[in-house]
C-alpha positions in Angstrom: 3.3 49.0 61.4 3.9 52.0 59.4 2.2 54.2 62.0 4.7 52.8 64.7 7.6 53.5 62.2 6.3 57.0 61.9 6.0 57.5 65.4 9.6 56.2 66.2 10.8 58.6 63.8 9.1 61.1 65.1 10.4 60.4 68.4 13.9 60.0 67.2 13.6 63.5 65.5 12.3 65.0 68.7 15.1 63.5 70.7 17.6 64.9 68.2 15.9 68.2 68.4 15.8 68.2 72.3 19.7 67.3 72.3 20.4 70.1 69.8 18.4 72.4 71.8 19.8 71.3 75.2 23.4 71.9 73.4 22.4 75.5 72.2 20.9 76.1 75.9 24.4 75.0 77.4 26.1 77.2 74.7 23.9 80.1 75.6 24.5 79.6 79.2 28.3 79.6 78.8 28.2 82.5 76.8 26.3 84.5 79.4 28.4 83.3 82.1 31.5 84.2 79.9 30.0 87.8 79.2 29.3 88.3 82.9 32.9 87.3 84.0 34.2 89.7 81.0 32.1 92.6 82.7 33.5 91.7 86.1 37.1 91.7 84.4 36.1 95.2 82.9 35.2 96.5 86.5 38.5 95.2 87.9 40.6 96.7 85.2 38.9 100.1 85.4 39.3 100.1 89.3 43.0 99.3 88.7 43.4 102.0 86.4 41.5 104.2 88.8 43.8 103.1 91.4 47.0 103.7 89.5 45.8 107.4 88.6 45.3 108.0 92.0 48.5 106.8 93.3 50.3 108.8 90.4 48.4 111.8 91.7 49.9 110.9 95.4 53.3 110.4 94.0 53.2 114.0 92.4 52.5 115.4 95.8 54.8 113.3 97.8 58.2 112.5 96.5 60.5 110.2 98.3 62.9 112.9 99.1 60.5 115.1 100.9 59.4 112.3 102.8 63.0 111.5 103.8 63.3 115.1 104.8 60.4 115.3 106.9 61.3 112.0 108.7 64.7 113.5 109.4 63.1 116.7 110.6 60.7 114.7 112.8 63.8 112.6 114.3 65.7 115.9 114.8 62.6 117.3 116.6 62.2 114.3 118.9 66.3 114.3 119.8 65.8 118.2 120.8 62.7 117.5 122.8 64.4 114.6 124.6 67.4 117.1 125.1 65.0 119.8 126.5 63.3 117.4 128.8 66.7 116.1 130.1 67.8 119.6 130.9 64.4 120.5 132.5 64.6 117.4 134.6 68.5 118.3 135.5 69.5 114.9 134.6 72.5 114.1 132.6 72.6 110.8 130.7 75.5 108.5 130.7 76.9 109.8 127.7 76.9 113.5 129.1 78.4 112.2 132.2 81.2 110.5 130.1 81.5 113.9 128.3 81.7 115.9 131.4 84.2 113.7 132.9 86.3 113.5 130.0 86.4 117.2 129.7 87.0 117.5 133.3 90.4 115.5 132.9 91.5 117.3 130.0 91.1 120.8 131.6 93.0 119.2 134.7 95.8 117.8 132.5 96.2 121.1 130.8 96.2 123.0 134.0 98.9 120.5 135.5 101.0 121.1 132.3 100.7 124.9 132.5 101.6 124.7 136.3 104.8 122.6 135.6 105.8 125.0 132.7 105.4 128.1 134.6 107.3 127.2 137.5 110.5 129.2 137.7 114.2 127.5 138.0 115.3 126.8 141.2 118.3 129.3 142.0 121.7 127.3 142.1 123.2 129.6 144.6 121.7 130.5 147.9 124.4 133.2 148.8 122.2 136.3 148.8 119.1 136.4 150.6 116.0 137.4 148.3 114.9 140.7 149.2 111.1 141.5 148.8 109.9 145.1 149.1 107.7 146.1 152.2 104.1 146.6 151.9 103.3 150.4 152.4 101.1 151.0 155.4 99.3 154.2 154.1 96.3 153.5 152.1 96.7 153.9 148.4 95.9 157.5 147.2 93.7 158.1 144.3 95.3 159.7 141.3 93.1 161.1 138.8 93.9 160.3 135.1 94.9 163.9 134.2 97.7 163.8 136.8 99.2 160.5 135.6 99.3 161.8 132.2 101.0 165.0 133.2 103.6 162.8 135.3 104.1 160.6 132.2 104.8 163.6 129.9 107.1 165.4 132.7 109.0 162.1 133.0 109.6 161.5 129.3 
C-alpha cells in the first residue's frame, strides 16, 4: 500500500512536471514564432526605408514642374507634327476651313467698303461733256534721268 501510494505520488509529480515542461515548450515555441515575426517586420521596415530613400532620390531628380514642362513640350511637339503632316498632305481641317472662309469674307467686306467709299460723286449738272485727252499715237521716248533733272531745273 505504501508502495502504491509512493508510485501514485511519483506519477502525479511526473504528470505535473510533464505539464510544466509542456507549458514551457509552448512558451518557447511562441517566443520563437514572435522572434521570427519580428525579424520579418524588421526586413519589411528596412525595405520601406530603402524604398523611401529611392523615392527621395528620384524626387530630387524629377520635380513636378519639370515633368509638367516636359509634358507641355511633348504636347506642343505632337501638335506641331500634326500641323506638318496636314500641310504635307495638303488637307485643311474643318477649323482651318472655317478660319479661311472667315478671313475671305472679312477681306471681301473690306474691299466692298473701300469700293463704296472711293466712288466719286455723280455730277448734278450734265451740261458740259467730259473731255478726255487723247492717247498719243507715237511710242513714248526714253528720257534719261539726267535730262529730266535738267528740265526740272530749267522749269523752276
